[in-house]
mmCIF file of C-alpha atoms in Angstrom:
data_model
loop_
_atom_site.group_PDB
_atom_site.id
_atom_site.type_symbol
_atom_site.label_atom_id
_atom_site.label_comp_id
_atom_site.label_asym_id
_atom_site.label_seq_id
_atom_site.Cartn_x
_atom_site.Cartn_y
_atom_site.Cartn_z
ATOM 1 C CA MET G 1 15.566 -10.407 16.215
ATOM 2 C CA THR G 2 16.688 -9.846 12.611
ATOM 3 C CA ASN G 3 16.485 -6.472 10.870
ATOM 4 C CA GLN G 4 13.644 -7.839 8.739
ATOM 5 C CA ASP G 5 11.742 -8.971 11.856
ATOM 6 C CA ARG G 6 12.299 -5.548 13.445
ATOM 7 C CA ALA G 7 10.960 -3.829 10.306
ATOM 8 C CA VAL G 8 7.841 -6.017 10.294
ATOM 9 C CA GLU G 9 7.225 -5.371 13.994
ATOM 10 C CA PHE G 10 7.829 -1.626 13.582
ATOM 11 C CA ARG G 11 5.366 -1.462 10.677
ATOM 12 C CA ARG G 12 2.743 -3.420 12.647
ATOM 13 C CA THR G 13 3.174 -1.159 15.669
ATOM 14 C CA ALA G 14 3.031 2.034 13.577
ATOM 15 C CA GLY G 15 -0.134 0.696 11.917
ATOM 16 C CA ALA G 16 -1.986 1.275 15.186
ATOM 17 C CA PHE G 17 -1.799 5.024 14.509
ATOM 18 C CA ALA G 18 -4.728 6.077 12.305
ATOM 19 C CA THR G 19 -3.721 8.574 9.649
ATOM 20 C CA GLY G 20 -5.440 10.533 6.978
ATOM 21 C CA VAL G 21 -4.794 9.633 3.356
ATOM 22 C CA GLY G 22 -3.679 12.065 0.710
ATOM 23 C CA ILE G 23 -2.165 12.203 -2.719
ATOM 24 C CA VAL G 24 0.979 14.202 -3.359
ATOM 25 C CA SER G 25 1.442 15.430 -6.920
ATOM 26 C CA SER G 26 4.056 17.414 -8.790
ATOM 27 C CA VAL G 27 4.592 18.573 -12.338
ATOM 28 C CA TYR G 28 7.831 19.171 -14.229
ATOM 29 C CA ASP G 29 8.189 19.887 -17.956
ATOM 30 C CA ASP G 30 4.377 19.557 -18.049
ATOM 31 C CA ILE G 31 4.601 15.893 -16.947
ATOM 32 C CA PRO G 32 2.433 15.183 -13.882
ATOM 33 C CA LEU G 33 3.223 12.524 -11.275
ATOM 34 C CA ALA G 34 1.315 11.586 -8.133
ATOM 35 C CA MET G 35 1.453 9.082 -5.300
ATOM 36 C CA THR G 36 -0.762 8.121 -2.357
ATOM 37 C CA VAL G 37 0.663 8.987 1.078
ATOM 38 C CA ASN G 38 -0.369 8.679 4.689
ATOM 39 C CA SER G 39 2.653 10.600 5.920
ATOM 40 C CA PHE G 40 1.379 14.156 5.777
ATOM 41 C CA THR G 41 0.984 16.769 8.473
ATOM 42 C CA THR G 42 0.957 20.480 9.045
ATOM 43 C CA VAL G 43 4.103 21.911 10.633
ATOM 44 C CA SER G 44 3.582 25.633 11.206
ATOM 45 C CA LEU G 45 0.948 28.347 10.887
ATOM 46 C CA HIS G 46 3.475 31.193 10.463
ATOM 47 C CA PRO G 47 4.744 30.470 7.865
ATOM 48 C CA THR G 48 2.208 27.931 6.559
ATOM 49 C CA LEU G 49 4.338 24.779 6.389
ATOM 50 C CA VAL G 50 3.393 21.147 5.716
ATOM 51 C CA LEU G 51 5.449 17.985 5.386
ATOM 52 C CA THR G 52 5.322 14.624 3.704
ATOM 53 C CA CYS G 53 7.762 11.733 3.531
ATOM 54 C CA LEU G 54 8.709 9.948 0.302
ATOM 55 C CA LYS G 55 10.983 6.969 -0.365
ATOM 56 C CA HIS G 56 14.407 7.885 -1.722
ATOM 57 C CA ARG G 57 13.876 5.834 -4.886
ATOM 58 C CA SER G 58 10.465 7.268 -5.776
ATOM 59 C CA ARG G 59 10.040 9.014 -9.123
ATOM 60 C CA LEU G 60 7.870 11.588 -7.379
ATOM 61 C CA LEU G 61 10.671 12.614 -4.999
ATOM 62 C CA THR G 62 13.025 13.093 -7.961
ATOM 63 C CA GLN G 63 10.409 15.233 -9.691
ATOM 64 C CA ILE G 64 9.797 17.338 -6.570
ATOM 65 C CA ARG G 65 13.551 17.889 -6.209
ATOM 66 C CA ASP G 66 13.718 19.020 -9.866
ATOM 67 C CA SER G 67 10.562 21.167 -9.892
ATOM 68 C CA GLY G 68 10.586 22.617 -6.376
ATOM 69 C CA ILE G 69 6.782 22.304 -6.173
ATOM 70 C CA PHE G 70 4.105 19.873 -5.030
ATOM 71 C CA ALA G 71 0.451 19.724 -4.033
ATOM 72 C CA VAL G 72 -1.326 17.537 -1.506
ATOM 73 C CA THR G 73 -4.977 16.557 -1.811
ATOM 74 C CA VAL G 74 -6.646 15.218 1.347
ATOM 75 C CA LEU G 75 -8.819 12.317 0.199
ATOM 76 C CA ALA G 76 -12.455 11.599 1.010
ATOM 77 C CA ALA G 77 -13.780 8.161 2.000
ATOM 78 C CA ASP G 78 -15.371 7.714 -1.436
ATOM 79 C CA GLN G 79 -11.906 7.944 -3.044
ATOM 80 C CA ARG G 80 -10.561 4.537 -1.926
ATOM 81 C CA ASP G 81 -10.141 3.393 -5.527
ATOM 82 C CA VAL G 82 -8.173 6.539 -6.374
ATOM 83 C CA ALA G 83 -5.980 5.988 -3.304
ATOM 84 C CA ARG G 84 -5.327 2.366 -4.306
ATOM 85 C CA TRP G 85 -4.576 3.349 -7.912
ATOM 86 C CA PHE G 86 -1.981 5.970 -6.962
ATOM 87 C CA ALA G 87 -0.436 3.577 -4.408
ATOM 88 C CA ASP G 88 0.089 0.935 -7.112
ATOM 89 C CA ALA G 89 3.622 1.060 -8.548
ATOM 90 C CA ARG G 90 2.335 -0.667 -11.714
ATOM 91 C CA ARG G 91 0.172 2.288 -12.780
ATOM 92 C CA PRO G 92 1.304 4.142 -15.921
ATOM 93 C CA SER G 93 3.528 7.219 -15.683
ATOM 94 C CA GLY G 94 2.631 10.764 -16.569
ATOM 95 C CA ALA G 95 -0.754 11.927 -17.816
ATOM 96 C CA ALA G 96 -1.947 8.351 -18.495
ATOM 97 C CA ALA G 97 -2.140 7.718 -14.735
ATOM 98 C CA PHE G 98 -4.814 10.429 -14.415
ATOM 99 C CA ALA G 99 -7.201 9.122 -17.090
ATOM 100 C CA GLY G 100 -10.748 9.066 -15.738
ATOM 101 C CA VAL G 101 -9.851 10.953 -12.537
ATOM 102 C CA ARG G 102 -11.235 14.464 -11.976
ATOM 103 C CA VAL G 103 -8.314 16.812 -11.406
ATOM 104 C CA HIS G 104 -7.615 20.494 -11.816
ATOM 105 C CA ARG G 105 -4.508 22.673 -11.614
ATOM 106 C CA ALA G 106 -3.521 24.203 -8.288
ATOM 107 C CA PRO G 107 -3.572 28.004 -8.563
ATOM 108 C CA ALA G 108 0.028 28.817 -7.569
ATOM 109 C CA THR G 109 2.110 25.900 -8.876
ATOM 110 C CA GLY G 110 -0.028 24.194 -11.512
ATOM 111 C CA CYS G 111 0.335 20.816 -9.773
ATOM 112 C CA LEU G 112 -2.701 18.565 -10.059
ATOM 113 C CA VAL G 113 -5.348 18.626 -7.323
ATOM 114 C CA PHE G 114 -7.890 15.802 -7.067
ATOM 115 C CA SER G 115 -11.175 17.671 -7.467
ATOM 116 C CA GLU G 116 -13.312 15.286 -5.370
ATOM 117 C CA GLY G 117 -11.067 15.504 -2.282
ATOM 118 C CA LEU G 118 -11.686 17.233 1.031
ATOM 119 C CA ALA G 119 -9.003 19.912 0.800
ATOM 120 C CA TYR G 120 -5.760 20.808 -0.947
ATOM 121 C CA PHE G 121 -2.397 22.405 -0.176
ATOM 122 C CA ASP G 122 -0.404 23.963 -3.040
ATOM 123 C CA CYS G 123 3.268 24.127 -2.016
ATOM 124 C CA ARG G 124 6.743 25.333 -2.853
ATOM 125 C CA VAL G 125 9.556 23.204 -1.425
ATOM 126 C CA ARG G 126 11.119 24.855 1.607
ATOM 127 C CA ASP G 127 13.436 22.015 2.699
ATOM 128 C CA LEU G 128 14.378 18.427 1.853
ATOM 129 C CA SER G 129 16.051 16.229 4.437
ATOM 130 C CA ASP G 130 17.179 12.633 3.972
ATOM 131 C CA GLN G 131 16.155 10.528 6.967
ATOM 132 C CA GLY G 132 16.652 6.756 6.873
ATOM 133 C CA ASP G 133 15.119 5.285 3.711
ATOM 134 C CA HIS G 134 12.871 8.338 3.125
ATOM 135 C CA SER G 135 13.198 12.057 2.522
ATOM 136 C CA VAL G 136 11.216 14.552 4.553
ATOM 137 C CA VAL G 137 9.802 17.192 2.213
ATOM 138 C CA ILE G 138 8.741 20.429 3.861
ATOM 139 C CA GLY G 139 6.705 22.791 1.750
ATOM 140 C CA GLU G 140 5.327 26.254 2.219
ATOM 141 C CA ALA G 141 1.622 26.153 1.416
ATOM 142 C CA VAL G 142 1.206 29.191 -0.824
ATOM 143 C CA SER G 143 -2.380 28.326 -1.689
ATOM 144 C CA TYR G 144 -4.816 26.012 0.123
ATOM 145 C CA GLY G 145 -8.469 25.512 0.808
ATOM 146 C CA PRO G 146 -11.444 23.202 1.128
ATOM 147 C CA LEU G 147 -12.834 21.220 -1.781
ATOM 148 C CA HIS G 148 -15.692 19.113 -0.336
ATOM 149 C CA PRO G 149 -15.411 19.522 3.450
ATOM 150 C CA ALA G 150 -18.781 17.862 4.198
ATOM 151 C CA LYS G 151 -17.549 14.496 2.906
ATOM 152 C CA ALA G 152 -16.205 11.835 5.284
ATOM 153 C CA PRO G 153 -12.386 11.534 5.358
ATOM 154 C CA LEU G 154 -10.428 8.510 4.159
ATOM 155 C CA LEU G 155 -8.279 6.982 6.917
ATOM 156 C CA TYR G 156 -5.581 4.322 7.031
ATOM 157 C CA LEU G 157 -5.366 1.983 10.036
ATOM 158 C CA HIS G 158 -3.820 -1.466 10.527
ATOM 159 C CA GLY G 159 -2.947 -1.754 6.846
ATOM 160 C CA SER G 160 -6.346 -0.943 5.359
ATOM 161 C CA TYR G 161 -8.492 2.004 4.381
ATOM 162 C CA ARG G 162 -11.219 3.045 6.797
ATOM 163 C CA SER G 163 -13.685 5.879 7.139
ATOM 164 C CA ILE G 164 -15.669 7.624 9.796
ATOM 165 C CA ALA G 165 -18.905 9.491 9.427
ATOM 166 C CA PRO G 166 -18.559 13.256 9.353
ATOM 167 C CA ALA G 167 -19.745 15.014 12.479
ATOM 168 C CA PRO G 168 -23.324 16.265 12.287
ATOM 169 C CA PRO G 169 -23.744 20.018 12.077
ATOM 170 C CA ALA G 170 -23.788 21.755 15.432
ATOM 171 C CA VAL G 171 -27.262 22.692 16.618
ATOM 172 C CA SER G 172 -27.529 25.932 18.498
ATOM 173 C CA ALA G 173 -30.031 26.389 21.275
ATOM 174 C CA ALA G 174 -32.565 29.066 20.399
#
């Protein structure tokens, strides 16, 4: 099996694991950048740590290294177009990429948060570690919270976006 064949098989196998979808953003010299990710998870409650993985050659990774800050917005199912847009390498750079998208500044870092998402994490870089063709970025979430928690989440499975219905509210017996 060639290295290319192994990579294709690895990607297909990993695609069986459903993940949430988020957008990681950063700002440096007042220039915002953002990119869709499905590699995001919490790491620790004490301290509040999260991680994401970004390709070595990505502009966003360079900006995060330079700025030391990033934010993650967890996307809702109705944000598929936003996810696709920020996954497209052909989108414009800087502020032009955000035209027509509702965003606001995260309270601690000033990174952009996607206002229609489910939740956000506003982070300061705690550690960067090169692993294979990606870097693992660990951030301390210094501010975080819900945005629209009643919305259904956006998921990624077998190479496409999916969604599930949010759970109905719990009914208590009276």
